[in-house]
Every structure is written in C-alpha cells, then in structure tokens.
Short mmCIF file of C-alpha atoms in Angstrom, two decimals:
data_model
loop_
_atom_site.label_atom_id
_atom_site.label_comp_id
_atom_site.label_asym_id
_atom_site.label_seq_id
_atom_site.Cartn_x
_atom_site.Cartn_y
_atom_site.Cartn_z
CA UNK R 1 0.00 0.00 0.00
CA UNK R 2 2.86 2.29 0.69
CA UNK R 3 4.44 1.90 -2.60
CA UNK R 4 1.15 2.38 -4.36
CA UNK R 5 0.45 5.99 -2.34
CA UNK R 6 3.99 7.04 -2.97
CA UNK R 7 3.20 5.95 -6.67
CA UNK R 8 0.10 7.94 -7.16
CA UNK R 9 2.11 11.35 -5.07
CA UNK R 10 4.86 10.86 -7.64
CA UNK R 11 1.85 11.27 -10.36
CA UNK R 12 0.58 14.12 -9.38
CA UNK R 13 1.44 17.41 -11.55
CA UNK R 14 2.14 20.67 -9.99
CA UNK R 15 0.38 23.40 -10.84
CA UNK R 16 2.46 26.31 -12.07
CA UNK R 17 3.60 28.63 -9.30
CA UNK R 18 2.53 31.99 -9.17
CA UNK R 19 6.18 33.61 -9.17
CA UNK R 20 6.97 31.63 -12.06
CA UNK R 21 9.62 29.48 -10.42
CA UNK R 22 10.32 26.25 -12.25
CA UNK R 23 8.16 23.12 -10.56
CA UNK R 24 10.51 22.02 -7.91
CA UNK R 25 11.35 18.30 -8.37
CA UNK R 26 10.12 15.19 -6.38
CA UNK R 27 12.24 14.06 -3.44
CA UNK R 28 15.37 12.46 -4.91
CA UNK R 29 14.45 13.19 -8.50
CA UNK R 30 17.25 12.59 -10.92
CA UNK R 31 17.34 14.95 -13.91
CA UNK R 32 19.90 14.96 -16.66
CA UNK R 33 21.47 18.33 -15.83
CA UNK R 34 23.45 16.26 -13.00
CA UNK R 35 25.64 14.81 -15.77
CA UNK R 36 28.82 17.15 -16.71
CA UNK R 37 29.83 15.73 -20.17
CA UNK R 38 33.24 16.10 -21.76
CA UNK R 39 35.00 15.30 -18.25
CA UNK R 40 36.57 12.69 -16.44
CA UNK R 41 35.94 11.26 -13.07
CA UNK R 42 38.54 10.28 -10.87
CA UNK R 43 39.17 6.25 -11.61
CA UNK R 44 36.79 6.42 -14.75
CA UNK R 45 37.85 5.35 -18.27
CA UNK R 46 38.92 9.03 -20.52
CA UNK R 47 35.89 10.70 -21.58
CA UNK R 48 33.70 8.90 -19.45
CA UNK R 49 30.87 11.83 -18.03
CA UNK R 50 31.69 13.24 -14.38
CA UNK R 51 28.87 13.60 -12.31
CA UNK R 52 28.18 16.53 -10.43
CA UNK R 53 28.25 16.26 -6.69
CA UNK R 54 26.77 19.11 -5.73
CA UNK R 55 23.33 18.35 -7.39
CA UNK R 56 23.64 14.64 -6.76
CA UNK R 57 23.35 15.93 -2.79
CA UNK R 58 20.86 18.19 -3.23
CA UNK R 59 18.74 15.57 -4.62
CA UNK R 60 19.66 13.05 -2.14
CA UNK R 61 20.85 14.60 1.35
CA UNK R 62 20.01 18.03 1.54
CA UNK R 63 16.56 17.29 3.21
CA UNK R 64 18.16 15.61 5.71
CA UNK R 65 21.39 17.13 6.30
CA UNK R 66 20.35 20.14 5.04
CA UNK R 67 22.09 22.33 2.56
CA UNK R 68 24.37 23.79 4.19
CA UNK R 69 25.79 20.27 5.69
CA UNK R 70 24.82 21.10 9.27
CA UNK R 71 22.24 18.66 9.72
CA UNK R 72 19.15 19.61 12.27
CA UNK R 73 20.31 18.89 15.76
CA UNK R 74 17.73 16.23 17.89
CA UNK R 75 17.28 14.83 14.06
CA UNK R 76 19.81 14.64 11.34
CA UNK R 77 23.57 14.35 12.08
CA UNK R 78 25.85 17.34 10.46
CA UNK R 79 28.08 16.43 7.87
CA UNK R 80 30.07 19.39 8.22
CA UNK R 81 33.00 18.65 10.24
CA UNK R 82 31.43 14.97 10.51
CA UNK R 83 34.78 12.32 11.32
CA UNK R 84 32.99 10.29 9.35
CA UNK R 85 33.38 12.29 6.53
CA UNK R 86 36.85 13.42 7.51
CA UNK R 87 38.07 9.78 7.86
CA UNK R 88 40.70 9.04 5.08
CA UNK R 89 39.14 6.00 5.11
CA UNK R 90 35.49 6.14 2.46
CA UNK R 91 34.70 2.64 3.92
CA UNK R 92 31.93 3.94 6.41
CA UNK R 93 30.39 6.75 4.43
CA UNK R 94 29.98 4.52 1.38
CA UNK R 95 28.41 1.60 4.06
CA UNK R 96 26.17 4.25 5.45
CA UNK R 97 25.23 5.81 2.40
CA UNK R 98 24.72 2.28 1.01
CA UNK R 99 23.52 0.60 3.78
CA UNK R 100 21.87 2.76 5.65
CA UNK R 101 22.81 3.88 9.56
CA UNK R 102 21.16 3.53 13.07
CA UNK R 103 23.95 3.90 15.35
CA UNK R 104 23.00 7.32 16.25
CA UNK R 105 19.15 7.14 17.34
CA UNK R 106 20.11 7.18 21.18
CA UNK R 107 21.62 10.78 20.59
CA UNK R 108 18.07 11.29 19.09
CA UNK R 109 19.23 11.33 15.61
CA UNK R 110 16.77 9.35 13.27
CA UNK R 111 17.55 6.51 11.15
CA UNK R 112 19.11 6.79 8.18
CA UNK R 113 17.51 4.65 5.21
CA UNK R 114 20.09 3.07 2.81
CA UNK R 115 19.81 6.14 0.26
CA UNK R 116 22.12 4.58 -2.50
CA UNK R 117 20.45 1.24 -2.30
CA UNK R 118 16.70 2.56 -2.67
CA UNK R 119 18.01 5.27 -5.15
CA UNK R 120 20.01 3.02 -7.21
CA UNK R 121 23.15 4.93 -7.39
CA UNK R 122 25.49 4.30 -9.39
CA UNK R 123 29.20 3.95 -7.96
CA UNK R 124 30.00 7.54 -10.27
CA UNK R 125 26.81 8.88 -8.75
CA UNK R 126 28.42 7.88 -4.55
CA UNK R 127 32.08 8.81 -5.08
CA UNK R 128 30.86 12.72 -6.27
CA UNK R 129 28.15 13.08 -3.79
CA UNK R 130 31.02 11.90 -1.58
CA UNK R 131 33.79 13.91 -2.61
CA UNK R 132 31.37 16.96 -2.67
CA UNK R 133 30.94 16.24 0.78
CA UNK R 134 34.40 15.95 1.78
CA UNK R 135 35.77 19.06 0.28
CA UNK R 136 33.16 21.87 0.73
CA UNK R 137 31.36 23.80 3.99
CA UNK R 138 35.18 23.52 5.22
CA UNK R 139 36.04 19.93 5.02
CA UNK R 140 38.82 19.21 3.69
CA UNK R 141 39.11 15.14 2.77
CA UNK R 142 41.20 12.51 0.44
CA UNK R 143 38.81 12.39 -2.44
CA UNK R 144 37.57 8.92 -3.05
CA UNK R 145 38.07 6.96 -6.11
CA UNK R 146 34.85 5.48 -8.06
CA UNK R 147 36.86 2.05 -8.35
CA UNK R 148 37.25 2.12 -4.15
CA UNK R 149 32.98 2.95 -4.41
CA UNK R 150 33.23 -0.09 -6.58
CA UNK R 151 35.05 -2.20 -4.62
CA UNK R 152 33.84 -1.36 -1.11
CA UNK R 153 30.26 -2.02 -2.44
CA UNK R 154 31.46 -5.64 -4.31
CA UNK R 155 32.67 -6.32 -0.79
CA UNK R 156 29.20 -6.02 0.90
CA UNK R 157 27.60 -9.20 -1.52
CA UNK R 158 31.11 -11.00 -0.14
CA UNK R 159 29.95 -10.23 3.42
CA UNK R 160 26.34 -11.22 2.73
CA UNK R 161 27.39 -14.55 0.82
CA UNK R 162 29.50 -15.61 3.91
CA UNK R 163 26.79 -14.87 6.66
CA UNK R 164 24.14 -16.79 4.17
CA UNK R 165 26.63 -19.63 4.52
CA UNK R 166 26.78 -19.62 8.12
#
C-alpha cells in the first residue's frame, strides 16, 4: 500500500507557481542536468561523463542534512566537520550511504535509510556526492576513487554470501 500511495504522489502534476519558479522536483528526482559531459571522473575510463556532486546531494541529502551540511540537531547528524566524513578512510560513508545507519538514534538522531540502495546509485553517482561532501562547507578530505565505491560495495555481496553460509 505504501508503494502504491507514494506511486500515485509521484503522479501528481504541480500546478504552475505563481512567481513563475520552475516546478521544484520530487524528493530524490534525478534529472539529466546532473551529468557534466566532456570530463573525467577520478578512476573512470577518458571521456567517461563526471557527475556533479553538488546536485547529486541536493537531490539526495540536503533534506536531511540540510544544505548547508549542518544537519538539524535532535534529528539529522551534520556532515560538516562529521569524522565520518573526515576519515581518510570512504569505507563507512559509502556503508552508510549504502547501507543505511542507526547507530546514532540514542543521541536522538533518526535513522538513516540506505539512500544509495533505494536510489540506485550508481558507484560515479556515490564517489561525487562523496567527494562533494568531503571538500566543501570547510572539510577538507582525500577524495575517493569510483573504483574504491566499486570495490567497497562488491565487498558487501562478499559479506552477505559468507553470513548466508553460516
């Protein structure tokens, strides 16, 4: 029933706004503007399109941790200044982003849904929403490589293969 209500929202059309701003997008909407063509992304093939970080995260995170990166205290962790985002290490972030996180809900923090999974992002699409989170709002983090996204994701099915075996 839930995935039929949050079908029919999704079909609903927006009437045009009186100040004639453009109709606002549906919560992590993907539109083709994300896509920067004639680039490179770090550990893509040449001429393979970069994706753009920035928009990636507003479609994704910003209505959780906000614009800005600072998060809404008693609800959504900052990732502005976050060690997890700081860590050299992408291991956790990409887990977290991929697997979702509740480690935080005695701080009163809510629980945050695996956001890669149910948007099927790509491993492009998690290494720039990544490295626009580690190097804006004052962070200042190793970049990660699309081929660690890749392999740090390849690893989860290993870990779910072995604990199916046990």
């Amino acid at each position: 029933e839930a995935l039929q209500l949050v079908a029919y929202l999704k079909s609903l059309k927006q009437t045009t706004l009186p100040d004639g701003k453009p109709t606002p997008i549906f919560l992590y909407g993907k539109d083709s503007k994300e896509l920067v063509t004639g680039k490179t992304s770090t550990g893509n093939k040449a001429g393979a399109p970069q994706f753009d970080g920035a928009a990636l995260y507003t479609a994704n995170c910003s209505s959780c941790h906000q614009p800005n990166g600072e998060g809404l205290v008693g609800a959504f962790p900052a990732l502005k200044g976050s060690k997890v985002v700081l860590d050299d290490s992408p291991e956790v972030q990409i887990t977290i982003i991929m697997k979702g996180y509740n480690g935080r809900v005695s701080e009163g923090n809510g629980v945050m849904p695996p956001v890669g999974t149910h948007n099927n992002l790509k491993p492009e699409e998690v290494s720039a929403i990544i490295n626009h989170e580690r190097c804006n709002r004052g962070n200042n983090s190793t970049q990660v490589t699309v081929d660690e996204v890749k392999r740090i994701i390849a690893s989860f099915k290993t870990d779910n293969s072995k604990a199916a075996k046990k």
